[in-house]
PDB file of C-alpha atoms in Angstrom:
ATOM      1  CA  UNK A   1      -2.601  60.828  21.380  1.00  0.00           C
ATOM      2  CA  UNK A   2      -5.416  58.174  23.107  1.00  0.00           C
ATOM      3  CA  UNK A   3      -5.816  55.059  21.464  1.00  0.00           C
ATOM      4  CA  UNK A   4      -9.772  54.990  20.057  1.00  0.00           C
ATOM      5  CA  UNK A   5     -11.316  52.127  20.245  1.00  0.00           C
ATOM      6  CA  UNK A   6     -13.665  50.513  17.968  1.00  0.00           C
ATOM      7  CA  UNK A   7     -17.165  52.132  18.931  1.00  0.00           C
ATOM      8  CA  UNK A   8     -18.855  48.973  19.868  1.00  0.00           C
ATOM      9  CA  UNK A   9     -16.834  46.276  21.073  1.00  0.00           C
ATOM     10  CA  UNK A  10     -17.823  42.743  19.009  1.00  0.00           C
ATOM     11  CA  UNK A  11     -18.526  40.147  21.124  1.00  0.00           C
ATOM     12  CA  UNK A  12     -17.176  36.612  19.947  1.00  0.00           C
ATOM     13  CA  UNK A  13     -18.153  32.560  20.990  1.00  0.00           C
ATOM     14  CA  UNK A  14     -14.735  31.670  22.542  1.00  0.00           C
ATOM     15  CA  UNK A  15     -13.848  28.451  20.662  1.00  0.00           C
ATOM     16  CA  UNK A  16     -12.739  25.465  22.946  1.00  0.00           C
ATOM     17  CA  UNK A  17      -9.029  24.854  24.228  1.00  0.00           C
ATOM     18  CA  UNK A  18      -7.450  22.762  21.737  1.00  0.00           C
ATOM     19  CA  UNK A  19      -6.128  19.142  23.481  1.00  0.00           C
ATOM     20  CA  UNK A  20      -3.939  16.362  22.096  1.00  0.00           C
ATOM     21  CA  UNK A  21      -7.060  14.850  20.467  1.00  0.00           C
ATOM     22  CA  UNK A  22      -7.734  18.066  18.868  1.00  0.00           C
ATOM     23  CA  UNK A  23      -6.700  18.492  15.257  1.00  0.00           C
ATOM     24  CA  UNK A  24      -4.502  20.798  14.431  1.00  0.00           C
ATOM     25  CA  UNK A  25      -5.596  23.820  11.913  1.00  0.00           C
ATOM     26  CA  UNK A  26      -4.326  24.045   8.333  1.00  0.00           C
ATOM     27  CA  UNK A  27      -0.612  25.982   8.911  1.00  0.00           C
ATOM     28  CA  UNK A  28       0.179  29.226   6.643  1.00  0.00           C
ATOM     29  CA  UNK A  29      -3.403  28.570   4.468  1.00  0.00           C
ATOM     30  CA  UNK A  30      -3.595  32.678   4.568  1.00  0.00           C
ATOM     31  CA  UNK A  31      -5.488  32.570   7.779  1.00  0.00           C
ATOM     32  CA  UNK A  32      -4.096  34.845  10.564  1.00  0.00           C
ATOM     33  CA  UNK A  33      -3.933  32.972  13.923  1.00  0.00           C
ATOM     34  CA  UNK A  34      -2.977  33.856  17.460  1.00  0.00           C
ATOM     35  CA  UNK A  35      -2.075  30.428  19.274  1.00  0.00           C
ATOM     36  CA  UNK A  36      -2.695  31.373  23.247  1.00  0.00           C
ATOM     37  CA  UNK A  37      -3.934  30.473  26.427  1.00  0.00           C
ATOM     38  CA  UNK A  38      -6.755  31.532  28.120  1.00  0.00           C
ATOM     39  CA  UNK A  39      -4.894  31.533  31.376  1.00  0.00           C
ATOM     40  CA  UNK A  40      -1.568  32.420  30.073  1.00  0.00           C
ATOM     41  CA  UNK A  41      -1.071  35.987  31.552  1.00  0.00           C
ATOM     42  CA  UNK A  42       1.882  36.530  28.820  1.00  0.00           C
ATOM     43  CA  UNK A  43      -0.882  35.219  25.789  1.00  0.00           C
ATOM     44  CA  UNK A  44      -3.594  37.454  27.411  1.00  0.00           C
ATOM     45  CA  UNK A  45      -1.142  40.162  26.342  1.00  0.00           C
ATOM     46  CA  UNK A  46      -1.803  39.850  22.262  1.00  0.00           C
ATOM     47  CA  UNK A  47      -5.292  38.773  23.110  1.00  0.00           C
ATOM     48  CA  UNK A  48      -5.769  42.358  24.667  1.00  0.00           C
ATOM     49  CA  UNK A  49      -3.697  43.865  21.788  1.00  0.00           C
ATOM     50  CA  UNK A  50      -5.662  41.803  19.563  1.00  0.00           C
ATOM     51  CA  UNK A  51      -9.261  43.011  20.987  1.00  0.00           C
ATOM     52  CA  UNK A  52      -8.038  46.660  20.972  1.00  0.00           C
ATOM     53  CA  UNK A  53      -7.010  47.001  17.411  1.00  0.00           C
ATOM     54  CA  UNK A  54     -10.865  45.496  16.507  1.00  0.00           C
ATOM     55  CA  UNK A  55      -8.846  42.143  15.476  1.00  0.00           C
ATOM     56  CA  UNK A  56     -11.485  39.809  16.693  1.00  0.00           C
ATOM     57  CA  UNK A  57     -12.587  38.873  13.292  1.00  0.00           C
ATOM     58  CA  UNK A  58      -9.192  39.257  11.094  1.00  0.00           C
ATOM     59  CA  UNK A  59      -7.367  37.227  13.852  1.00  0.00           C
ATOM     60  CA  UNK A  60      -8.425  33.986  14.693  1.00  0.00           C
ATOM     61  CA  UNK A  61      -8.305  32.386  18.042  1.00  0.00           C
ATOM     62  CA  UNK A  62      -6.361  29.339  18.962  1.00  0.00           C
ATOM     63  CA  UNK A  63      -6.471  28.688  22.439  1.00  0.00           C
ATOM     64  CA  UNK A  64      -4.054  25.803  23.802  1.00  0.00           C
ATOM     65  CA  UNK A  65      -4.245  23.420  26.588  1.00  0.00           C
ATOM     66  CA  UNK A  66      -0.618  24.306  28.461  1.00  0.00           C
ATOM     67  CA  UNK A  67      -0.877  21.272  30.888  1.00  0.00           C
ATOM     68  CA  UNK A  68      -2.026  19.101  27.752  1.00  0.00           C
ATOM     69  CA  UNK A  69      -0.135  20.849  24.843  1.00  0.00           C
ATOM     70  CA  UNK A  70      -1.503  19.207  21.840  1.00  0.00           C
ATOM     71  CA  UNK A  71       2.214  17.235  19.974  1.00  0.00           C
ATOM     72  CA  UNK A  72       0.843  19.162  16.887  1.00  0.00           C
ATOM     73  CA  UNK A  73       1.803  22.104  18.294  1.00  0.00           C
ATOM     74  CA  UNK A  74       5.217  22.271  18.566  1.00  0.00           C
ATOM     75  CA  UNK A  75       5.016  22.049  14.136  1.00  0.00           C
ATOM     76  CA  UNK A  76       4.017  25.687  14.637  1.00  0.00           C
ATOM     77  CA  UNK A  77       6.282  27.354  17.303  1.00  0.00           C
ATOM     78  CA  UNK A  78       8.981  25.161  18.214  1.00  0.00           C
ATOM     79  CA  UNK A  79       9.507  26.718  21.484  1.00  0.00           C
ATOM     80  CA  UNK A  80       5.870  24.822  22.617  1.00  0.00           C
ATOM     81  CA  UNK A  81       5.234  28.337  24.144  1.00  0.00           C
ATOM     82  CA  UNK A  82       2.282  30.494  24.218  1.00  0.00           C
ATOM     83  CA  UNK A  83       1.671  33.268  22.583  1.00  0.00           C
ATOM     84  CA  UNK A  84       2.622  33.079  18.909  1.00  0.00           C
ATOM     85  CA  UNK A  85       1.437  34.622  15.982  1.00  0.00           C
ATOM     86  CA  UNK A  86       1.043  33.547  12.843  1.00  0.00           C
ATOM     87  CA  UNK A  87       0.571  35.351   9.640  1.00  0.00           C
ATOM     88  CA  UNK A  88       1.988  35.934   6.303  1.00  0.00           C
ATOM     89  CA  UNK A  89       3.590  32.533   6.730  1.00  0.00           C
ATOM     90  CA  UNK A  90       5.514  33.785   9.787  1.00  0.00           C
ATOM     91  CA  UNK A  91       5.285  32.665  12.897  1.00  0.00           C
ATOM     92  CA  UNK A  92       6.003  35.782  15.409  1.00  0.00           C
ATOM     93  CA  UNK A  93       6.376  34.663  18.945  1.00  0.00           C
ATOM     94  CA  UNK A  94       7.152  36.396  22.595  1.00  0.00           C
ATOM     95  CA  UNK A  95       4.471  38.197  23.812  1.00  0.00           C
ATOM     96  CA  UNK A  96       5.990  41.575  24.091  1.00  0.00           C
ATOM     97  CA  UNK A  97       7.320  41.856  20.707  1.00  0.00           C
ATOM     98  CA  UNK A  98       3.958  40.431  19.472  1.00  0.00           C
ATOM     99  CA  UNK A  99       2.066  42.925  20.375  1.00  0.00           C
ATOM    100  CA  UNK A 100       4.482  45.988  19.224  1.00  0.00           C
ATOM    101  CA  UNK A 101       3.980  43.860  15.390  1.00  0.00           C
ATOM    102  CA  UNK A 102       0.652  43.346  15.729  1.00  0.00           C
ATOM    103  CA  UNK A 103       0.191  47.317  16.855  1.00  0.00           C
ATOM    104  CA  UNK A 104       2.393  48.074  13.559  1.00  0.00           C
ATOM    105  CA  UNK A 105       0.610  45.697  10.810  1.00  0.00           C
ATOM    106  CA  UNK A 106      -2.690  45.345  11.573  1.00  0.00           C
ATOM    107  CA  UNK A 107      -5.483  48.478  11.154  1.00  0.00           C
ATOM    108  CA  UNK A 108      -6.777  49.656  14.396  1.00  0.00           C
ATOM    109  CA  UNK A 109      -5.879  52.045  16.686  1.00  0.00           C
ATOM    110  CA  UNK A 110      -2.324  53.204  17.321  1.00  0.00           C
ATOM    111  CA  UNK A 111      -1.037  51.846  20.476  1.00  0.00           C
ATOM    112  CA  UNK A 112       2.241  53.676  20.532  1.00  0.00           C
ATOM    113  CA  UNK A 113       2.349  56.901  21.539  1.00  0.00           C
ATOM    114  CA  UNK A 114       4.343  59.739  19.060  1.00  0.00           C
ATOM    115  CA  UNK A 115       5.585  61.959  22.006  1.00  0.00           C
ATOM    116  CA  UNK A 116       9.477  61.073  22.296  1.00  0.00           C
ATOM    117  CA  UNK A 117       9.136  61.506  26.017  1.00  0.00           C
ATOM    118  CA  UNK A 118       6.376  58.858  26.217  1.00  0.00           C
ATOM    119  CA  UNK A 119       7.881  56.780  23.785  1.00  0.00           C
ATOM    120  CA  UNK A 120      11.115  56.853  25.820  1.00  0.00           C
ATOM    121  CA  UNK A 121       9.388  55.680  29.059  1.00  0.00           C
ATOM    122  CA  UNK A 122       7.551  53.174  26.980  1.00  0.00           C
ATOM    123  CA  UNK A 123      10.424  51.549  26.183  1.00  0.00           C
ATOM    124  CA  UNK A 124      11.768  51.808  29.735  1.00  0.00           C
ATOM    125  CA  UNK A 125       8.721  50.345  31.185  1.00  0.00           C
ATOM    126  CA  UNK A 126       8.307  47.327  29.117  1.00  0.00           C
ATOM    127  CA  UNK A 127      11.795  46.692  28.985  1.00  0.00           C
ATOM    128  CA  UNK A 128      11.482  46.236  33.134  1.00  0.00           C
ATOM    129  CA  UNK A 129       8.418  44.203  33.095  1.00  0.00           C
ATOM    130  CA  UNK A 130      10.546  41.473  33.420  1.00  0.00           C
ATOM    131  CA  UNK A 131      12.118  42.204  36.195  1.00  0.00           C
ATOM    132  CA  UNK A 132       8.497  43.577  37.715  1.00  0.00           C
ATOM    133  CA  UNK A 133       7.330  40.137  37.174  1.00  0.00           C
ATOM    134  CA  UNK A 134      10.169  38.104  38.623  1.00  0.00           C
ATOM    135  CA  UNK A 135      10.440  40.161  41.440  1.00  0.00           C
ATOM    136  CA  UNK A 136       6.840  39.413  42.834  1.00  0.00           C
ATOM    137  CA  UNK A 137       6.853  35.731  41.637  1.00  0.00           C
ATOM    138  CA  UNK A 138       9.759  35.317  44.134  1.00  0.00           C
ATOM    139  CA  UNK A 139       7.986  36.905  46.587  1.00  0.00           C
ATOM    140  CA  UNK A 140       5.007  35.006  46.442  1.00  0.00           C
ATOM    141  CA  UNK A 141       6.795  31.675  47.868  1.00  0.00           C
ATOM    142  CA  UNK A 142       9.323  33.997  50.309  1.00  0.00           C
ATOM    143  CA  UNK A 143       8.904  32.322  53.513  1.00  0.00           C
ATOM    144  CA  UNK A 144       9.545  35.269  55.187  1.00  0.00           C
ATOM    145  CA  UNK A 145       6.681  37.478  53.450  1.00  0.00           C
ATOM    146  CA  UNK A 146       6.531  39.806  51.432  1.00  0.00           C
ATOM    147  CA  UNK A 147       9.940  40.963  49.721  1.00  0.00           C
ATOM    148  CA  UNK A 148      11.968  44.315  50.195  1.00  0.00           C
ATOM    149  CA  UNK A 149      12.392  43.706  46.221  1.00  0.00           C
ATOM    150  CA  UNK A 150       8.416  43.237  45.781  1.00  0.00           C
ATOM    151  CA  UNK A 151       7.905  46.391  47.302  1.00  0.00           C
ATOM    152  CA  UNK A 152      10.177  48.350  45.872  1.00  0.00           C
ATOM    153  CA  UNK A 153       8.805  47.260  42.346  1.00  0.00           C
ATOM    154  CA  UNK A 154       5.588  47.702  43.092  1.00  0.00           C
ATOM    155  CA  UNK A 155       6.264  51.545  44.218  1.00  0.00           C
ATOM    156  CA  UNK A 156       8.290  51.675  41.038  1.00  0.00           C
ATOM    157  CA  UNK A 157       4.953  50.888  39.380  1.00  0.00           C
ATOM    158  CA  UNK A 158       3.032  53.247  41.501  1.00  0.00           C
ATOM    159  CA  UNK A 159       5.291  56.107  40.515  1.00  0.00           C
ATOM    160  CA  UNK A 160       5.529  55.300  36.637  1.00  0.00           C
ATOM    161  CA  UNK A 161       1.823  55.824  36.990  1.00  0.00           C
ATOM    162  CA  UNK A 162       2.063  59.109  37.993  1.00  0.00           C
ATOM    163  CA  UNK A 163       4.172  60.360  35.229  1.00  0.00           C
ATOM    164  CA  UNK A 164       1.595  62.240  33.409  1.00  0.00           C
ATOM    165  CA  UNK A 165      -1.294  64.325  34.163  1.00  0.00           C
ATOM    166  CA  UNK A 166      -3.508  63.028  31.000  1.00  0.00           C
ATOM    167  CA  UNK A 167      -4.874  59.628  32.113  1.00  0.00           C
ATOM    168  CA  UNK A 168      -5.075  57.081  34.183  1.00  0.00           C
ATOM    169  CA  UNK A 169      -2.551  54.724  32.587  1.00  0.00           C
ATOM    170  CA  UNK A 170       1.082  54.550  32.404  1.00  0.00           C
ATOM    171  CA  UNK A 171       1.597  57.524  29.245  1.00  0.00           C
ATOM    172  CA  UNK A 172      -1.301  59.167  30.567  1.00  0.00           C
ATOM    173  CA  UNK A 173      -3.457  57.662  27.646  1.00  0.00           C
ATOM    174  CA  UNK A 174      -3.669  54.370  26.981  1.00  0.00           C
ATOM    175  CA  UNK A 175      -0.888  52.291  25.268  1.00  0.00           C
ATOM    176  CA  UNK A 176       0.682  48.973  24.895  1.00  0.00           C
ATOM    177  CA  UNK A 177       2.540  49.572  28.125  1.00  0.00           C
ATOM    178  CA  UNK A 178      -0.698  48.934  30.147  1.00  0.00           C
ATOM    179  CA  UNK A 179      -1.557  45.696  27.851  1.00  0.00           C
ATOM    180  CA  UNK A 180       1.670  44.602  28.542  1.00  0.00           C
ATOM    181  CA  UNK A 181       1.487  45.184  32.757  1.00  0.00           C
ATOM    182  CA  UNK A 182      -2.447  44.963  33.107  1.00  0.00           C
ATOM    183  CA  UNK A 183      -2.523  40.764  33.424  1.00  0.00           C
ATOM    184  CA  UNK A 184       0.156  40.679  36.003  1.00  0.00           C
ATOM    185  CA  UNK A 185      -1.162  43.856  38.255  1.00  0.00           C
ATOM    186  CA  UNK A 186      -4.295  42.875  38.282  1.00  0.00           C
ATOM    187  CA  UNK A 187      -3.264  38.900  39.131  1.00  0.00           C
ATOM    188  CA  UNK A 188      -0.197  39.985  41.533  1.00  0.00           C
ATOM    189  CA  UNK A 189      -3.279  41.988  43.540  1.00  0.00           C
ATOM    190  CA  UNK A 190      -5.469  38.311  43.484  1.00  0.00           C
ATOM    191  CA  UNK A 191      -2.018  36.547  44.050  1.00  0.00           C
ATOM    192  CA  UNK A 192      -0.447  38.359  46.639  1.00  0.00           C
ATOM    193  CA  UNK A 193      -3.715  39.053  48.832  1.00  0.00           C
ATOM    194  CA  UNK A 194      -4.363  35.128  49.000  1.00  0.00           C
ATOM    195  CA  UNK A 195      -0.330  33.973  49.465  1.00  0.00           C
ATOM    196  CA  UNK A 196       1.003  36.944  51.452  1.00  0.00           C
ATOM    197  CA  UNK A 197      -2.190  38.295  52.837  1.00  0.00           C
ATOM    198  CA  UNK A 198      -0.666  41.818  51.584  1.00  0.00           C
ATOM    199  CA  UNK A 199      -2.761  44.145  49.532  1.00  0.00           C
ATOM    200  CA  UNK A 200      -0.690  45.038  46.751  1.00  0.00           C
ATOM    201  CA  UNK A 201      -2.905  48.459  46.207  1.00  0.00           C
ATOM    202  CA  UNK A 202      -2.658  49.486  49.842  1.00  0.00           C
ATOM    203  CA  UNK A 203      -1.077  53.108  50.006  1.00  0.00           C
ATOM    204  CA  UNK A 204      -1.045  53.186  45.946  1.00  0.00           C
ATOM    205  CA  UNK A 205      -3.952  54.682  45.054  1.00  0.00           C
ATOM    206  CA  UNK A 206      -2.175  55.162  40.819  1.00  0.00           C
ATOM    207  CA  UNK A 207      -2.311  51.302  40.861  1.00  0.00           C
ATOM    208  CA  UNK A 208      -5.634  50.933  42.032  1.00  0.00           C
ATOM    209  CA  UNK A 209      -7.351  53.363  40.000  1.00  0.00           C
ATOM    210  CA  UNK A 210      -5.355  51.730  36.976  1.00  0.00           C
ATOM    211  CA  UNK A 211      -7.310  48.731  37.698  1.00  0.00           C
ATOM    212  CA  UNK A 212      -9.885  49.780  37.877  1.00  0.00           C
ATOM    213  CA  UNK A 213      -9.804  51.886  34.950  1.00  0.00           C
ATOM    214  CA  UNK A 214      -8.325  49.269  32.571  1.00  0.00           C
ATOM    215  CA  UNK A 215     -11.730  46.933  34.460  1.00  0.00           C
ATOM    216  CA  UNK A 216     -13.945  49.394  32.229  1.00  0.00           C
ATOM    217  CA  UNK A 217     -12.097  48.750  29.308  1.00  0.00           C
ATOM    218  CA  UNK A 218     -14.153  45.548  27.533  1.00  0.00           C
ATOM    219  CA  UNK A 219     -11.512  45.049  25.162  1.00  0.00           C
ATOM    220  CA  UNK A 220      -9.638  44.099  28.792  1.00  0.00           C
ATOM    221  CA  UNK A 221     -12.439  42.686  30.596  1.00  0.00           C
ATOM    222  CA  UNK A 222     -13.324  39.791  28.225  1.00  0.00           C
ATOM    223  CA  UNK A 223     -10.206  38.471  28.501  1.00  0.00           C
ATOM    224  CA  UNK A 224     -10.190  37.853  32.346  1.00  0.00           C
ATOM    225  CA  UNK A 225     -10.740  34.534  34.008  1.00  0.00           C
ATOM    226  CA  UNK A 226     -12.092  32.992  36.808  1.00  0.00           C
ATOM    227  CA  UNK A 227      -9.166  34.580  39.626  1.00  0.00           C
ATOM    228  CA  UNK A 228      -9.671  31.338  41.583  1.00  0.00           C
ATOM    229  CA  UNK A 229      -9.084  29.460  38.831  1.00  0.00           C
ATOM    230  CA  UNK A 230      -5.883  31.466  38.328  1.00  0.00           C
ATOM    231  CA  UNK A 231      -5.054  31.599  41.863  1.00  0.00           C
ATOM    232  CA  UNK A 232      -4.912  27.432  42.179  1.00  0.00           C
ATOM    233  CA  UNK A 233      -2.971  27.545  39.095  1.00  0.00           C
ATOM    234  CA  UNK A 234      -0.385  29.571  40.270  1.00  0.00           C
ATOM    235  CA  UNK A 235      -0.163  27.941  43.475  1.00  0.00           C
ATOM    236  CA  UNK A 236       0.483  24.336  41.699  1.00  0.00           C
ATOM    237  CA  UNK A 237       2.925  25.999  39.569  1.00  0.00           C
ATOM    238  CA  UNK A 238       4.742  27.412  42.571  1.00  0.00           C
ATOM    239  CA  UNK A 239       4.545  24.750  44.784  1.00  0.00           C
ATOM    240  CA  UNK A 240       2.787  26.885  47.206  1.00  0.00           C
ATOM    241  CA  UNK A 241       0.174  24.867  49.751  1.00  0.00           C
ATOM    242  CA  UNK A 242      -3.583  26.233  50.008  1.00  0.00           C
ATOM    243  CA  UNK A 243      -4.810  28.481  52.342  1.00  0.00           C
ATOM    244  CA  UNK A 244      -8.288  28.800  53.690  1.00  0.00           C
ATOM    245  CA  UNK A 245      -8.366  32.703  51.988  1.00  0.00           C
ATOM    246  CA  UNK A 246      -8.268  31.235  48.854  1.00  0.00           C
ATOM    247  CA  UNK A 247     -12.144  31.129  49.223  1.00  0.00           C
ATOM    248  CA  UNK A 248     -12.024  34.962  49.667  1.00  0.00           C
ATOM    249  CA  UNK A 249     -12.472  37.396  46.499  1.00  0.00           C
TER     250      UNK A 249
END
């Protein structure tokens, strides 16, 4: 069954990134918070998951600074890692199994699908979207371009999309296994056409109209970033130089 969104989508005032001089909200006072990162593709995850279920007012936004984690913040997730959830004095972390919880005990629409069959390659996909993501992170500083591993994940993508006839997504309708690959599709294609000069959507038409399709989705859409922004981000973090297509959308 398709997951049905809220009717109208409620937009929200994004509340400022919480810094070290930033003080730190009441813990377990009965308010339900999702501690994230606005450019934290694994937080952007339960802040999909989050807008999709109509959460926006029932779950409160915390981003964090990452480069500037606030010392407060390792009192609620030890780990110092983004996302985390908490609620009913529990503090839920990792993003995937966040958003299966948060898909299970929040109202909203169902994000899972009931089909075995789907439910089967659910599984299968986000258990691999690991392995997806470390594959093209190693690719993106190979000196020798892009990766025989890169592509073959990427066609592994490409097929999963094709594996039913009912939608545009991975299960054919829309599920948590397209929250969970969305971020890193979508910034792989910004990524990888900048690093590698490779388009990642060349020849794969599933993946592109998945973009695109999940692009139309606002509870998607609001939480994307600047992709420069992202871009120089990832290159610090990868100790990758600058290259003068980094000025190119």
């Amino acid at each position: 069954m398709a997951a049905s969104f809220p009717s109208s989508f409620a937009e929200e005032a994004l509340p400022p990134t919480s810094t070290p001089a930033s003080e730190q909200p009441p813990l377990h006072d009965g308010t339900t918070r999702l501690y994230m990162s606005y450019t934290c593709p694994y937080a952007q995850r339960a802040w999909i998951a989050r807008n999709c279920k109509g959460l926006q007012v029932k779950i409160v936004l915390v981003p964090i600074d990452m480069a500037d984690r606030p010392a407060w913040y390792k009192t609620v997730n030890p780990k110092n890692q983004v996302p985390c959830l908490e609620h009913d004095n529990k503090i839920i972390g990792e993003s995937l199994d966040l958003i299966k919880y948060m898909d299970i005990n929040f109202e909203g629409p169902k994000l899972f699908p009931d089909d075995s069959e789907k439910q089967r390659l659910a599984e299968e996909l986000l258990a691999y979207s690991d392995t997806f993501n470390q594959a093209m992170l190693a690719s993106l500083t190979s000196k020798g371009g892009v990766t025989a591993e890169a592509v073959a994940a990427l066609d592994k993508i490409e097929d999963s999309l094709s594996k039913f006839d009912d939608g545009p997504f991975f299960l054919g309708q829309f599920s948590l296994v397209d929250i969970a690959y969305a971020p890193f599709v979508d910034g792989f294609k910004v990524f990888f056409a900048s690093i590698q000069n490779c388009d990642t959507t060349a020849g794969r038409p599933n993946m592109q109209r998945f973009i695109e399709e999940m692009d139309s989705i606002a509870a998607y859409s609001k939480t994307k970033q600047d992709p420069q922004e992202l871009l120089a981000l990832t290159r610090n973090k990868l100790g990758v130089r600058r290259s003068s297509r980094d000025s190119l959308d």
